[in-house]
Coordinates of C-alpha atoms in Angstrom, one line a residue:
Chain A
X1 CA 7.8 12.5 -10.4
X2 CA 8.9 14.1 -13.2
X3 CA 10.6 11.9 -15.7
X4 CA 12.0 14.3 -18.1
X5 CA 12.2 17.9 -17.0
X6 CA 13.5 21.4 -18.7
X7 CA 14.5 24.7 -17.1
X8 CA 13.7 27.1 -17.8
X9 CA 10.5 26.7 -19.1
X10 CA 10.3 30.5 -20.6
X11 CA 13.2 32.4 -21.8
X12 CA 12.9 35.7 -23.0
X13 CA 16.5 37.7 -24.1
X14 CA 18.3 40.2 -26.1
X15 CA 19.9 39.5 -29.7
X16 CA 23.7 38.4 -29.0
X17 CA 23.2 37.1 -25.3
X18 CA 24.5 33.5 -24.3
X19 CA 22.3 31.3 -22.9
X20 CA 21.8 27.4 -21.6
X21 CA 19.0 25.4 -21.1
X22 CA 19.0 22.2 -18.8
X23 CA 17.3 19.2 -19.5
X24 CA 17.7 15.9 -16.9
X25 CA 15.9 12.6 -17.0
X26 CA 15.2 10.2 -14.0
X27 CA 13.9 7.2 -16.5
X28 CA 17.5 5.7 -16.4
X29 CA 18.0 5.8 -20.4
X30 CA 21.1 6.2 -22.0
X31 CA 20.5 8.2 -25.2
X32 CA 19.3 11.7 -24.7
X33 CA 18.2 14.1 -27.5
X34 CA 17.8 17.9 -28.2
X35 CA 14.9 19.1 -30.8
X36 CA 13.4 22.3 -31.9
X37 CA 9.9 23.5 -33.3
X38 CA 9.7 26.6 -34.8
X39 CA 6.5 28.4 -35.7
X40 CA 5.7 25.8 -37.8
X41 CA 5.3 23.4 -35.4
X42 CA 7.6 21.6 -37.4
X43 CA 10.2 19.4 -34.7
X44 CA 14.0 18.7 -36.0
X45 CA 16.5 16.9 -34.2
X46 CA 19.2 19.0 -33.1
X47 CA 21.8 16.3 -31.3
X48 CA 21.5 13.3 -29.7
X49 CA 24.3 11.8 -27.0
X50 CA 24.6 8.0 -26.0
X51 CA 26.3 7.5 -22.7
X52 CA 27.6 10.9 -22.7
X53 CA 29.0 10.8 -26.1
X54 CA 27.3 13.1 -29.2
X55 CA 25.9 10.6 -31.8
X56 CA 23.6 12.7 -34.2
X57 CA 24.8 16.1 -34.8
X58 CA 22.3 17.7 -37.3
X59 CA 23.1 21.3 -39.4
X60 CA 22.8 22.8 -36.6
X61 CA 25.3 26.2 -36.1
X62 CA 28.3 26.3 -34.0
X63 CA 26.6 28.4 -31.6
X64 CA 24.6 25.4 -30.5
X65 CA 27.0 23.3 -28.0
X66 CA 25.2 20.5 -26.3
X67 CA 26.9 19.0 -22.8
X68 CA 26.4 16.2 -21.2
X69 CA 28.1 16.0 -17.7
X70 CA 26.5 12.3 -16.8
X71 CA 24.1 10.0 -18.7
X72 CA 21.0 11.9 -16.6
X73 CA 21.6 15.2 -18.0
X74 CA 21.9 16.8 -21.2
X75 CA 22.0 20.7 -21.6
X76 CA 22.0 23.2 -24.5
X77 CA 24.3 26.3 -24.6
X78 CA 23.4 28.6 -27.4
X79 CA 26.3 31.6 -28.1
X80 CA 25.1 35.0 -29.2
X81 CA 21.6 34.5 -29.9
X82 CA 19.7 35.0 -32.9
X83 CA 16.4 36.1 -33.4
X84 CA 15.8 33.2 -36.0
X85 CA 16.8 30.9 -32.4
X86 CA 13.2 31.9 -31.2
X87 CA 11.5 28.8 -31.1
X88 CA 10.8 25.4 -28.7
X89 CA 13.0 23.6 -27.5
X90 CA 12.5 19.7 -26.6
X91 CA 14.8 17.8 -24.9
X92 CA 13.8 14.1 -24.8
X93 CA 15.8 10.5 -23.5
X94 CA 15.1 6.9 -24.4
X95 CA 16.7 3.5 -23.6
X96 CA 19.1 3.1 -26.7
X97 CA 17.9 4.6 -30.0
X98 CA 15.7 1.6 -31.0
X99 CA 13.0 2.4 -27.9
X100 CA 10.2 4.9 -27.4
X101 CA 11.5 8.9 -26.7
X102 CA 10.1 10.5 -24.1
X103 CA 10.0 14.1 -24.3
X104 CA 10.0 16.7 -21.6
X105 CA 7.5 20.0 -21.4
X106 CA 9.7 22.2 -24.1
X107 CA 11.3 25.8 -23.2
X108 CA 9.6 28.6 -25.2
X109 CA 12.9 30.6 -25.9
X110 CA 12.2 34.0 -27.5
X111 CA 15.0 36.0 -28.6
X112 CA 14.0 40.0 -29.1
Chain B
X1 CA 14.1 6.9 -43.1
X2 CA 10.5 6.7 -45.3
X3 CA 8.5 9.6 -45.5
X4 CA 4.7 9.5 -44.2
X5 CA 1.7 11.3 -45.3
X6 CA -1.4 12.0 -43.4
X7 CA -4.4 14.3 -43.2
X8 CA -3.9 17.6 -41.8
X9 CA -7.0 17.5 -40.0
X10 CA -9.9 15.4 -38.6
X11 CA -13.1 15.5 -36.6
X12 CA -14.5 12.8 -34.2
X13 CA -17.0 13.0 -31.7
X14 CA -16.3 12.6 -28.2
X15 CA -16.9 8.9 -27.2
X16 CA -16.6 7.5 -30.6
X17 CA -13.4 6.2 -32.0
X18 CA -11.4 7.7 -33.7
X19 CA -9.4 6.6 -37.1
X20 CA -6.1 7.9 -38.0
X21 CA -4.8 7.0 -41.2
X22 CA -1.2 7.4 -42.4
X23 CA 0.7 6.8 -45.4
X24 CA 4.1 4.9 -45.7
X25 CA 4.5 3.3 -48.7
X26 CA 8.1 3.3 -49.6
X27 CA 8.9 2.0 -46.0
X28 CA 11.7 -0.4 -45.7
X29 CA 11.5 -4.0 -43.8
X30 CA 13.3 -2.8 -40.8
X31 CA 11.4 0.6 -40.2
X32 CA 9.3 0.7 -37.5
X33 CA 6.0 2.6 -37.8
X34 CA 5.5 4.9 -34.2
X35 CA 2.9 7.5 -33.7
X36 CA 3.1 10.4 -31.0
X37 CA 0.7 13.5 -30.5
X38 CA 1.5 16.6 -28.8
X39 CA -1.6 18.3 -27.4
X40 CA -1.0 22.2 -27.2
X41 CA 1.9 23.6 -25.4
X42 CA 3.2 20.5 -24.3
X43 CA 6.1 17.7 -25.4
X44 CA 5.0 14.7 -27.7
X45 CA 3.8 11.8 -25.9
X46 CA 4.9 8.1 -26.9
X47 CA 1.6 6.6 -28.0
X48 CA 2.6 3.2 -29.8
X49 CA 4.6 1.2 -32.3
X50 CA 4.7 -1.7 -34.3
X51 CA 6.8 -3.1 -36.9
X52 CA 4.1 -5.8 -38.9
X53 CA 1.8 -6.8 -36.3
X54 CA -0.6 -5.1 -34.8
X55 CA -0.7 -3.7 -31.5
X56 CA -2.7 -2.4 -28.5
X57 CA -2.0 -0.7 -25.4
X58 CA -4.0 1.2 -22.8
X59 CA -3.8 4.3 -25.4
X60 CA -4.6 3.3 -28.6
X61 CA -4.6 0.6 -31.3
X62 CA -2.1 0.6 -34.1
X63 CA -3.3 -1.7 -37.3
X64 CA -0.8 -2.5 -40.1
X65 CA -1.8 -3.3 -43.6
X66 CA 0.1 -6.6 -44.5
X67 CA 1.9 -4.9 -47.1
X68 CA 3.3 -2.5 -44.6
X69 CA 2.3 0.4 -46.8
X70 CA -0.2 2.4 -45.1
X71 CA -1.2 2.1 -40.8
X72 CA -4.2 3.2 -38.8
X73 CA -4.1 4.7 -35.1
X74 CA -7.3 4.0 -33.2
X75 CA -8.3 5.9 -30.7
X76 CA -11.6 3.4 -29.3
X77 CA -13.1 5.8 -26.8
X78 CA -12.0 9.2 -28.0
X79 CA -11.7 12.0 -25.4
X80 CA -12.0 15.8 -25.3
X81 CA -8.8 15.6 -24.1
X82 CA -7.2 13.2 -27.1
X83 CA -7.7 16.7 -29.5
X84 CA -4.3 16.8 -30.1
X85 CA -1.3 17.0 -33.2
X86 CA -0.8 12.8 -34.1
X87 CA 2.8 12.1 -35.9
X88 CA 3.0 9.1 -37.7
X89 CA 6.7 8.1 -38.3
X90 CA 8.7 5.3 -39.9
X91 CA 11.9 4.7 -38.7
X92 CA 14.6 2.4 -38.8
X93 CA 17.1 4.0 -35.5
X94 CA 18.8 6.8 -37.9
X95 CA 16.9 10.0 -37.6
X96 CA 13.8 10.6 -36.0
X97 CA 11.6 13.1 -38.1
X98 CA 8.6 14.7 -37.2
X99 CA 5.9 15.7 -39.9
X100 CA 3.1 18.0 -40.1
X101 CA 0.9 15.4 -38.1
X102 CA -2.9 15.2 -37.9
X103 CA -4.8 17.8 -36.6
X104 CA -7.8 16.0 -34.7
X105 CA -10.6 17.9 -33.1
X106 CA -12.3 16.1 -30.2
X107 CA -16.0 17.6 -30.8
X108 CA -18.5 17.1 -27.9

């Protein structure tokens, strides 16, 4: 019983492809949240959506679109890729922002 | 949201506990003080958090110096299987920033 799960969990693609990753939570929270770590293991909030509805939207570049079709899912649709975009990408929910975020297992997205 | 500073590595043997210090000294009175690790490959995992008390769960132990300035994580039995990245943060529901964490080395 997973309660925060990523597909894919390895993406490997060319320089200027499209591509979306999907993130859904069965913990019944109501904020869910995008991050990425790049190779320096640092992790940066990307967005973050309450009840379907984008909260935190970090510098992140226009080719980064979050959706959120219901309060259990939140996924991440990057436009012509970048090979700076290579990195790991968390998506995590909690119950409101003032509780504990739980993360899910990351998607190791390469671009080459 | 304060900053926080800890070690970038430690050592502990395995079944001993171990003692994670971190550094929050301009921390405001509404920040909450949380710590997560990430062992290899895999997504942070909650560990604990306090605001002045301190606290225990089935994980860890998380003591907070009355002044709020400075926290310990405590680890009483520690595993080969706790070696892991531990992220001390101090937040207050803005933004929820990772550091560079603790590097600590489970050593049988």
């Amino acid at each position: 019983d997973t309660a925060v799960s990523q597909t894919p969990k390895y993406l490997v693609t060319q320089m200027g492809n499209d591509k979306s990753i999907k993130c859904e939570q069965n913990l019944g929270h109501d904020t869910m949240y995008w991050y990425k770590q790049d190779s320096k293991k640092f992790l940066k909030i990307m967005f973050s959506y309450n009840n379907k509805e984008l909260i935190i939207n970090e510098t992140v570049p226009n080719r980064f679109s979050p959706k959120s079709p219901d309060k259990a899912h939140l996924n991440l649709h990057i436009n012509s890729l970048e090979l700076g975009d290579s990195a790991v990408y968390f998506c995590a929910s909690s119950q409101g922002q003032r509780s504990p975020r739980y993360f899910g297992p990351g998607t190791r997205l390469t671009v080459l | 949201d304060a900053k926080t500073t800890q070690p970038t590595s430690m050592d502990c043997a395995e079944g001993r506990a171990a003692n994670l210090p971190c550094n929050h000294s301009t921390i405001s009175g509404n920040e909450y003080v949380y710590w997560y690790r990430q062992i290899h490959s895999q997504g942070p995992q909650y560990i604990i958090h306090g605001l002045k008390n301190n606290e225990t769960n089935e994980m860890a132990s998380l003591i907070i110096t009355e002044d709020r300035k400075s926290s310990t994580l405590i680890l009483p039995h520690a595993t080969l299987r706790d070696t892991a990245v531990y992220y001390c943060i101090a937040y207050n529901f803005n933004k929820f920033y990772f550091g560079s964490g603790t590097k600590l080395n489970v050593k049988p």
